[in-house]
PDB file of C-alpha atoms and ligand atoms in Angstrom:
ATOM      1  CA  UNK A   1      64.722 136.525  47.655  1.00  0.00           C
ATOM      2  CA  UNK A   2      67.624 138.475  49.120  1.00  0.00           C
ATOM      3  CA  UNK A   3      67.979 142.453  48.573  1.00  0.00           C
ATOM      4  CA  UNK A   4      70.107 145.104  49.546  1.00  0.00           C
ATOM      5  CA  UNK A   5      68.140 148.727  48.543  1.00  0.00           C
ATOM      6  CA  UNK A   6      70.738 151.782  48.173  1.00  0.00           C
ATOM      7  CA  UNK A   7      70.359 155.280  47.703  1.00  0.00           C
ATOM      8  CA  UNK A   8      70.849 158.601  48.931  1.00  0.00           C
ATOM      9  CA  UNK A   9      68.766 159.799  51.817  1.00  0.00           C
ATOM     10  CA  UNK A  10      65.510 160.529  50.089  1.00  0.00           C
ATOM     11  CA  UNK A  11      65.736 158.455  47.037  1.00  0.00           C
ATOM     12  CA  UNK A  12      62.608 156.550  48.707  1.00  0.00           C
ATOM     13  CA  UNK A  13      64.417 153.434  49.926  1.00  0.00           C
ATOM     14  CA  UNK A  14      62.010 153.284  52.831  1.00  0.00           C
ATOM     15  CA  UNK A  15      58.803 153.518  51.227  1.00  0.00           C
ATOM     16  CA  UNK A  16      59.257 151.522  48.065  1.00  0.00           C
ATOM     17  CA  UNK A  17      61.333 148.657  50.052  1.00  0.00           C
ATOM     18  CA  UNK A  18      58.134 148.673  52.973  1.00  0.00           C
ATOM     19  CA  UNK A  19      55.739 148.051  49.353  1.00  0.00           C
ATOM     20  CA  UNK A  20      57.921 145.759  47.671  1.00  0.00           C
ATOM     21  CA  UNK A  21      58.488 144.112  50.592  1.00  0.00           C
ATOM     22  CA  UNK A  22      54.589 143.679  51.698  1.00  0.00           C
ATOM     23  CA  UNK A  23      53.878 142.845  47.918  1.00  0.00           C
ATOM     24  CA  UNK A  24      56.299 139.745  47.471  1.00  0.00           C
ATOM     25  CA  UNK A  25      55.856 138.868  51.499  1.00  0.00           C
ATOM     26  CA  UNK A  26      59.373 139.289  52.344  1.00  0.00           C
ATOM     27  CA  UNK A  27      60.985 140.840  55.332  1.00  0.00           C
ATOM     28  CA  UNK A  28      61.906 144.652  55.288  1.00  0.00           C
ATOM     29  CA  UNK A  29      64.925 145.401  57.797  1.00  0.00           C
ATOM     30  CA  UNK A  30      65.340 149.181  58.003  1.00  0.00           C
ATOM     31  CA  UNK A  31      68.908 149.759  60.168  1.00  0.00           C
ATOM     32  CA  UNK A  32      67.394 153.456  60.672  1.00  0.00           C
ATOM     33  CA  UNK A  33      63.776 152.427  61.725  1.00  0.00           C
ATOM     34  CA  UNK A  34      65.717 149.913  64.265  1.00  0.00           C
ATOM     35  CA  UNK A  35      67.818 152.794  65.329  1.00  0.00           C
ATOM     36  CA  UNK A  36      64.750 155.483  66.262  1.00  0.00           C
ATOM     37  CA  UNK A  37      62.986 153.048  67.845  1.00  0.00           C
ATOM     38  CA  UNK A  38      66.466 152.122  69.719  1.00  0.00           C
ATOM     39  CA  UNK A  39      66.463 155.678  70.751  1.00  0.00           C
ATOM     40  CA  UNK A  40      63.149 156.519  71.172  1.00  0.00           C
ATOM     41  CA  UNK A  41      63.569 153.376  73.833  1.00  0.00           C
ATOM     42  CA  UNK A  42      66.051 154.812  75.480  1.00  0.00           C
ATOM     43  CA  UNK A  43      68.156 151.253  74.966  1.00  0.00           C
ATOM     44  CA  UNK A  44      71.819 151.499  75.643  1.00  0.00           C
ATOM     45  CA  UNK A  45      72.090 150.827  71.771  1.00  0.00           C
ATOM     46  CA  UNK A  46      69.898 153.974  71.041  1.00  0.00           C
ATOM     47  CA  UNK A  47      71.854 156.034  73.770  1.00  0.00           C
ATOM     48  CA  UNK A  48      75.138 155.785  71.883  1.00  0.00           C
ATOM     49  CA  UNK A  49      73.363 156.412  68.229  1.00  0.00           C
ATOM     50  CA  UNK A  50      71.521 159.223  69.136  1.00  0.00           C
ATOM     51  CA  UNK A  51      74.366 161.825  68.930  1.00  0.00           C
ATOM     52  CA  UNK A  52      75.543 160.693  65.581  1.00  0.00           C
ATOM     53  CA  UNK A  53      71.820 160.622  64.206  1.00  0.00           C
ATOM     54  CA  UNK A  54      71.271 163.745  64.968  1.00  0.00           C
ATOM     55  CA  UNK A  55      73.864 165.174  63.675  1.00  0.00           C
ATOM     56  CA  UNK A  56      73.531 162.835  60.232  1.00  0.00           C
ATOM     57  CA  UNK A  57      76.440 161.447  60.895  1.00  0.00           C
ATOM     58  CA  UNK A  58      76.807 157.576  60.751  1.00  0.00           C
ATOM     59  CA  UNK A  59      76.441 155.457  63.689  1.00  0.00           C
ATOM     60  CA  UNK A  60      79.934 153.026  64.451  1.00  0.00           C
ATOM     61  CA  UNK A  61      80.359 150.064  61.959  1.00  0.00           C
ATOM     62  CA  UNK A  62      80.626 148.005  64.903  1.00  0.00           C
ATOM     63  CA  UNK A  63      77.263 148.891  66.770  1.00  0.00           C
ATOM     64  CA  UNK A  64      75.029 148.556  63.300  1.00  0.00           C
ATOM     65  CA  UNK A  65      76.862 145.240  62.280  1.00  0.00           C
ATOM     66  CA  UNK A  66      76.270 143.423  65.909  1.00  0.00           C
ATOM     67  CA  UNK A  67      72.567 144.442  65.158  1.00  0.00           C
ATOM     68  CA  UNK A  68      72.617 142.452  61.411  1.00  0.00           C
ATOM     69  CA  UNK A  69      74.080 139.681  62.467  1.00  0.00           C
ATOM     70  CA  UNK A  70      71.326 139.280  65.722  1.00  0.00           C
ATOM     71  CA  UNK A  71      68.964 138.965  63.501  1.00  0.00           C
ATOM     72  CA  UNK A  72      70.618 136.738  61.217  1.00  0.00           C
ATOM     73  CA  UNK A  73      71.522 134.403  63.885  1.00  0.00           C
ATOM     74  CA  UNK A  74      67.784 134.577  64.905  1.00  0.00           C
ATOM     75  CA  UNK A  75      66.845 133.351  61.811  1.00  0.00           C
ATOM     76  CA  UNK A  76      64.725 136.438  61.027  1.00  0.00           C
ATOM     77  CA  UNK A  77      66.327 136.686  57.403  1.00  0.00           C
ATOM     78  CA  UNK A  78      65.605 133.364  56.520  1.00  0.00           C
ATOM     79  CA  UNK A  79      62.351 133.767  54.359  1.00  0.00           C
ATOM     80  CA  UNK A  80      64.117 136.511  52.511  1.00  0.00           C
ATOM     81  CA  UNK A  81      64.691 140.546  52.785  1.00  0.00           C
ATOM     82  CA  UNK A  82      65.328 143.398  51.838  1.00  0.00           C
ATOM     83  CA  UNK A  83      68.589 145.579  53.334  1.00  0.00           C
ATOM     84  CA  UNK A  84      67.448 149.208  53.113  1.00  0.00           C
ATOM     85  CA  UNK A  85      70.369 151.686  54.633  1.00  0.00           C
ATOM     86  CA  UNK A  86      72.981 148.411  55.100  1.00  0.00           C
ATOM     87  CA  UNK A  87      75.289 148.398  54.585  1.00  0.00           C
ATOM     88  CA  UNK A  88      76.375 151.901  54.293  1.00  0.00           C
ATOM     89  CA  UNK A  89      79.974 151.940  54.288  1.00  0.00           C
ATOM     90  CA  UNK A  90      82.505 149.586  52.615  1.00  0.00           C
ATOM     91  CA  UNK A  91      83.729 147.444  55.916  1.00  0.00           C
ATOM     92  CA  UNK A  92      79.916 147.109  56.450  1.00  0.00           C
ATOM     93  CA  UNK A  93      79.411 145.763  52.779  1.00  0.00           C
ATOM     94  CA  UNK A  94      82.701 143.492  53.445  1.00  0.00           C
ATOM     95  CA  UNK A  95      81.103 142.076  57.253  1.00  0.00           C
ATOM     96  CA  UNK A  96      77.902 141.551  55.500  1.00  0.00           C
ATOM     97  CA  UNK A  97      79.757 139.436  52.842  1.00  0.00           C
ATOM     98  CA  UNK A  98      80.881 137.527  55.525  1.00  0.00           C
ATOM     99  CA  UNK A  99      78.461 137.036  57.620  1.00  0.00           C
ATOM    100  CA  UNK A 100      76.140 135.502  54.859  1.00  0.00           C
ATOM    101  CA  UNK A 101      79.227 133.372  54.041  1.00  0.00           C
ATOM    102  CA  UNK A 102      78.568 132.129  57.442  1.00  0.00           C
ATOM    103  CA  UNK A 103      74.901 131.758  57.116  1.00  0.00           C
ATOM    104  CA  UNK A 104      74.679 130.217  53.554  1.00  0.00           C
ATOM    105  CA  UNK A 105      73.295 133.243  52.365  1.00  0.00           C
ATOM    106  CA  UNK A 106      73.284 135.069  49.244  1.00  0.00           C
ATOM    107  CA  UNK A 107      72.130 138.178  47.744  1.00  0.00           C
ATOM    108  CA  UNK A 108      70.289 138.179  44.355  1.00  0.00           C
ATOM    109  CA  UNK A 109      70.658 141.553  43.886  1.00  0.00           C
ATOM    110  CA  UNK A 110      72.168 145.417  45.435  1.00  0.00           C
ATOM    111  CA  UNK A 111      69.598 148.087  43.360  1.00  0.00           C
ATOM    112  CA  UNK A 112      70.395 151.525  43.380  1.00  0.00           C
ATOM    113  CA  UNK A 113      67.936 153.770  43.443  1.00  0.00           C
ATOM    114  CA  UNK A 114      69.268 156.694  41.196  1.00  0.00           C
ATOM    115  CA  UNK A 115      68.019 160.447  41.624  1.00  0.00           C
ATOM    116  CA  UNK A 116      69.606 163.614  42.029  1.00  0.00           C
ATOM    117  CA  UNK A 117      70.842 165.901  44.647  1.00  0.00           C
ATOM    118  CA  UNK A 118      68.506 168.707  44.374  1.00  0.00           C
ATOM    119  CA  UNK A 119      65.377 166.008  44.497  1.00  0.00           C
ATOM    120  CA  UNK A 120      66.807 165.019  47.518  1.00  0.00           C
ATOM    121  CA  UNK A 121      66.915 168.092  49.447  1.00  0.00           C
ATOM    122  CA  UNK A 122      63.354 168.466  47.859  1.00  0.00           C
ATOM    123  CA  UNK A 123      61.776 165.594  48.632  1.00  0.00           C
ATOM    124  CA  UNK A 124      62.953 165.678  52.311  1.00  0.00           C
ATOM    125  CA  UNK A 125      62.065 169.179  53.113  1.00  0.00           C
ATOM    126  CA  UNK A 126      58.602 167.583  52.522  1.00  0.00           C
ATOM    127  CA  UNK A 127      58.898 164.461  54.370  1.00  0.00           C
ATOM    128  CA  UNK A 128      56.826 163.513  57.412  1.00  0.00           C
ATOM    129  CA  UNK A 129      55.814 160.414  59.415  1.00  0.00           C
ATOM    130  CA  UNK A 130      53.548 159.220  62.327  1.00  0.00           C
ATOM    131  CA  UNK A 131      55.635 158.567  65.510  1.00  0.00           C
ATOM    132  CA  UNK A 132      52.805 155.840  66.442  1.00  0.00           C
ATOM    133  CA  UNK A 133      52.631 153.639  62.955  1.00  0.00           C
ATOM    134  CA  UNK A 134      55.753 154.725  61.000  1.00  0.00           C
ATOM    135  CA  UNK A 135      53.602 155.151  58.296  1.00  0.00           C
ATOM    136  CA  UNK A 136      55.506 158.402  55.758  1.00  0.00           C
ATOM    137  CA  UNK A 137      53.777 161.068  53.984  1.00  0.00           C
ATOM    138  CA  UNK A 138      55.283 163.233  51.468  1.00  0.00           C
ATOM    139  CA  UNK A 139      54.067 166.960  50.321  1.00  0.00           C
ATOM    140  CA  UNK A 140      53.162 167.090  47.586  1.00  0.00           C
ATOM    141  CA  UNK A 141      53.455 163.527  46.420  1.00  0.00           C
ATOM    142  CA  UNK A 142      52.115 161.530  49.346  1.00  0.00           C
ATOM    143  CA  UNK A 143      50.035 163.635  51.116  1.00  0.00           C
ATOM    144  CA  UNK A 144      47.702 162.585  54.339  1.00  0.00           C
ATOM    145  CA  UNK A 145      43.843 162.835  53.623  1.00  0.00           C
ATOM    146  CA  UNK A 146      43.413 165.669  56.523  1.00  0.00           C
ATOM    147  CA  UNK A 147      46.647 168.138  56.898  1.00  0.00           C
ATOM    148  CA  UNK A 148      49.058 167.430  59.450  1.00  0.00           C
ATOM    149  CA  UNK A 149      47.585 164.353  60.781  1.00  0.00           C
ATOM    150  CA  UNK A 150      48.142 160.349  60.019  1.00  0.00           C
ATOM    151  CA  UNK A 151      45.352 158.642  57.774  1.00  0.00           C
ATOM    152  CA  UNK A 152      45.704 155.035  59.692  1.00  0.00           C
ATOM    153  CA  UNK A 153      45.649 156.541  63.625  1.00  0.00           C
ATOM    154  CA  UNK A 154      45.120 160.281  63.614  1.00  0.00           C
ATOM    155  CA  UNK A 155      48.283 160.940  65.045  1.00  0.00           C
ATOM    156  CA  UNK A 156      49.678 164.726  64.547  1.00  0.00           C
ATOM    157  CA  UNK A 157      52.812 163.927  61.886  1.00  0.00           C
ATOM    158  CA  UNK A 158      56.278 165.004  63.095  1.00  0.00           C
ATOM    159  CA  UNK A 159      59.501 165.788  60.866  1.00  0.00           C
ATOM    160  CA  UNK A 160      62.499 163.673  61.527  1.00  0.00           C
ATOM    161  CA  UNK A 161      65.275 166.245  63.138  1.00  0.00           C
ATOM    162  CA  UNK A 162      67.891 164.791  60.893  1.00  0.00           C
ATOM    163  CA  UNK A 163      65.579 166.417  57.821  1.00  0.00           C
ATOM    164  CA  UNK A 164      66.191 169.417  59.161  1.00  0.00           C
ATOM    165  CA  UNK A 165      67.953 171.303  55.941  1.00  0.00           C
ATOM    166  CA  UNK A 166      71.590 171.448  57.829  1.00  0.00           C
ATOM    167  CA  UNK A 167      72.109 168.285  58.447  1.00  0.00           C
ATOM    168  CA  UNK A 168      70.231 166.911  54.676  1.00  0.00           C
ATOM    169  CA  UNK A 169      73.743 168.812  53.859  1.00  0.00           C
ATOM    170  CA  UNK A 170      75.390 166.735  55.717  1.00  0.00           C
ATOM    171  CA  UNK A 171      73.925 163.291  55.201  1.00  0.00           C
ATOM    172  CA  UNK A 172      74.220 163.727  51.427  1.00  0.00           C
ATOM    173  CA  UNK A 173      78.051 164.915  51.959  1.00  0.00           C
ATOM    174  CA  UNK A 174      78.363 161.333  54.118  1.00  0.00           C
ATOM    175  CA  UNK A 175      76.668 159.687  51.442  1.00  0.00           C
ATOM    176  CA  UNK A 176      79.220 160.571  48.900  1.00  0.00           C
ATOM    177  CA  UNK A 177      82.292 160.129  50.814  1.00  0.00           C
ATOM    178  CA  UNK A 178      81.055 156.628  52.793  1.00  0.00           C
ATOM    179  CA  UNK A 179      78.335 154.816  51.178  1.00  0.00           C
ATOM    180  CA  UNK A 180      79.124 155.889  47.503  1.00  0.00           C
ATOM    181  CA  UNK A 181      82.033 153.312  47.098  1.00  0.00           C
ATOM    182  CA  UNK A 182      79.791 150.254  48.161  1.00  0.00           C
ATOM    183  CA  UNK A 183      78.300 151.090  44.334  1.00  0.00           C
ATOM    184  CA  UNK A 184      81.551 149.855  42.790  1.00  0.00           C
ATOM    185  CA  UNK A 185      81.742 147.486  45.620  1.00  0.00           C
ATOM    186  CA  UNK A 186      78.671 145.662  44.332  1.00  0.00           C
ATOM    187  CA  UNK A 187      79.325 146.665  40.366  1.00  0.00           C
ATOM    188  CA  UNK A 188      82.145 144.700  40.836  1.00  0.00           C
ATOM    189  CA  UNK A 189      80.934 141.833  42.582  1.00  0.00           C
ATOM    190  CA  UNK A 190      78.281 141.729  39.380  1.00  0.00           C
ATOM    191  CA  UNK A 191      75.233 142.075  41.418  1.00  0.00           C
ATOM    192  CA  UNK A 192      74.272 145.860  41.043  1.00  0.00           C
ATOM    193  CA  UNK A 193      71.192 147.648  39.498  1.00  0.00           C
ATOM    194  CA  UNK A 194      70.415 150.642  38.212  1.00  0.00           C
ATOM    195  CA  UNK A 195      66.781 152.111  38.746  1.00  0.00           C
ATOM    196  CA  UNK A 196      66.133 155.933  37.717  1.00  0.00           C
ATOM    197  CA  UNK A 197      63.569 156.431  40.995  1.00  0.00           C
ATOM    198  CA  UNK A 198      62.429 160.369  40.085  1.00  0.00           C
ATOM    199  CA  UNK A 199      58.573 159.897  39.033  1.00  0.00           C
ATOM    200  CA  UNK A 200      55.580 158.379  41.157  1.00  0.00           C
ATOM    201  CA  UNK A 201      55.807 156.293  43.427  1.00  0.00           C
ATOM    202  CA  UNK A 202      54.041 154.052  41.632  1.00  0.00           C
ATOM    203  CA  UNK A 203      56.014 154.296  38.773  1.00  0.00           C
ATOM    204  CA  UNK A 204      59.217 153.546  40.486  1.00  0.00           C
ATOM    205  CA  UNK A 205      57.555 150.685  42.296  1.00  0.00           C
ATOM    206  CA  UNK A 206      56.960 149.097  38.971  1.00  0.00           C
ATOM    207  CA  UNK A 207      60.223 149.300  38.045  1.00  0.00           C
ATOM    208  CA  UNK A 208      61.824 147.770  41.439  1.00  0.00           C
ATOM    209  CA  UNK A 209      59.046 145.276  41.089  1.00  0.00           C
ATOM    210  CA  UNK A 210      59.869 143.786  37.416  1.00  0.00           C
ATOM    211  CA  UNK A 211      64.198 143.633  38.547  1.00  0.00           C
ATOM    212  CA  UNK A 212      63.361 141.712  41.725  1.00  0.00           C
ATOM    213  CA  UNK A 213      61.123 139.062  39.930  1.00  0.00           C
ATOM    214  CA  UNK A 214      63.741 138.846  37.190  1.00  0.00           C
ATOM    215  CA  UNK A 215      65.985 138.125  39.897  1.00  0.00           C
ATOM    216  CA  UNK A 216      64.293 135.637  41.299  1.00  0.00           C
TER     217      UNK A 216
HETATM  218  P1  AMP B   1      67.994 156.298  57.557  1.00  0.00           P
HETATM  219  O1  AMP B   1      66.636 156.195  58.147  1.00  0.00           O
HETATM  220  O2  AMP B   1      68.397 155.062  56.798  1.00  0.00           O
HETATM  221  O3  AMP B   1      68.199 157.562  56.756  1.00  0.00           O
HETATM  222  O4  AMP B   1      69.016 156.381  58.799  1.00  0.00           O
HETATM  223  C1  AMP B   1      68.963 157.436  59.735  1.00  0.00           C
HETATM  224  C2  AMP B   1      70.284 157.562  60.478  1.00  0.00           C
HETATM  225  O5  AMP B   1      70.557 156.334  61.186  1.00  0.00           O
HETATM  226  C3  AMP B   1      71.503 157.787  59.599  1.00  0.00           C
HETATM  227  O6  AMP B   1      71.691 159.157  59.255  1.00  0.00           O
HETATM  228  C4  AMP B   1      72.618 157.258  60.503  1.00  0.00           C
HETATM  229  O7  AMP B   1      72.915 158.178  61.541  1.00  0.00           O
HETATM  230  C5  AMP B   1      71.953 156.046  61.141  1.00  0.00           C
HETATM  231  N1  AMP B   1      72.153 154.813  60.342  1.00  0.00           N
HETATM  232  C6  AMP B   1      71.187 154.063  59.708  1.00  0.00           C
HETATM  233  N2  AMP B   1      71.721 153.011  59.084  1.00  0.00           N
HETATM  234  C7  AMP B   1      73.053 153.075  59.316  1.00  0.00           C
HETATM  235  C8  AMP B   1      74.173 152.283  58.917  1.00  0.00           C
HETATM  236  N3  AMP B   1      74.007 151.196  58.146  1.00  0.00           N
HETATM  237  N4  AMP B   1      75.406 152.660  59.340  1.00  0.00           N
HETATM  238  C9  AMP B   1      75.579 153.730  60.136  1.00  0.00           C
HETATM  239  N5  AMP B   1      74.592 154.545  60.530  1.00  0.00           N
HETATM  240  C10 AMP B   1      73.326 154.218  60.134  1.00  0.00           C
END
């Protein structure tokens, strides 16, 4: 079971892949959870992403492909994934094509997960996560049991600094221009979906749910 997840930032790629993911025991690979915790590291990797991140810019084809294909060649992909934020722009979609050549890979499906611009900037003005377990939170549709703090560790919850509303501008005007076209990319290479993700999140989980079994 092989998927790519894309979306604008904030269409819930994250949270619904980490669910679907944990529900059909496959691997989630998150190129932007690999890149904070690159930076947050202080690796040489997360020294030369960090400027682009925080501006919402993308971080060099080069650096984020090097990244895939370590873990492909570990063998970390082999009981099946899902790709949420890669690729991102079309000569990423094209080296993941090949690199799965290479590994006798396929994917069963790229699903889109549709919503609009001004749910975006709404959803992310209200997004927070724990800097110890990852875990997100969402005012008001995933909110933490006590304000402000984690439910699984108690940790105070932090905003990313590329939610900050400037750069949400900017990440949804990269969006358009650079990871837009991989939709046609994948329309035409007959393995795209379509799933309208404004609702709960347990609605839209439903719906990701019944396209990757009938996938399978
Ligand atoms: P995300 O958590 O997916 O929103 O990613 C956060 C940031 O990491 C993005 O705004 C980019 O700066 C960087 N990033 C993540 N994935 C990629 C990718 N596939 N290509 C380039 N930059 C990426």
């Amino acid at each position: 079971m092989n998927f790519i997840f894309l979306g604008p930032p904030g269409s819930g790629k994250g949270t619904q892949a980490k669910q679907v993911c944990k529900e059909v025991g496959i691997l989630h690979l998150s190129t932007g959870d690999l890149l904070r915790e690159a930076v947050k590291n202080e690796t040489a990797l997360g020294k030369k992403a960090k400027a682009y991140m925080d501006a919402g810019d993308l971080v060099p084809d080069g650096l984020i492909v090097g990244m895939i294909e370590d873990k492909l060649k570990a063998g970390e992909l082999d009981g099946g994934f899902i790709l949420d934020g890669f690729p991102r722009t079309l000569p990423q979609a094209e080296a993941l094509k090949m690199m799965l050549v290479k590994n006798s890979k396929t994917i069963d499906k790229a699903i889109l997960l549709d919503v609009s611009d001004d749910e975006v900037i709404k959803r992310l003005s209200g997004r927070f996560y724990c800097s110890t377990c990852n875990a997100g939170y969402n005012y008001p549709a995933r909110m933490p049991k006590q304000e402000g703090v984690c439910d699984n560790d108690g940790t105070k919850l932090l905003r990313r600094p590329d939610d900050e509303e400037e750069v949400v501008r900017n990440r949804l005007d990269v969006y358009k221009k650079q990871t837009e076209p991989i939709i046609d990319f994948y329309e035409r290479e007959s393995f795209l979906a379509r799933v309208e993700a404004e609702g709960t999140i347990d609605s839209i989980f439903q719906k990701l749910l019944t396209v990757i079994r009938e996938s399978d």
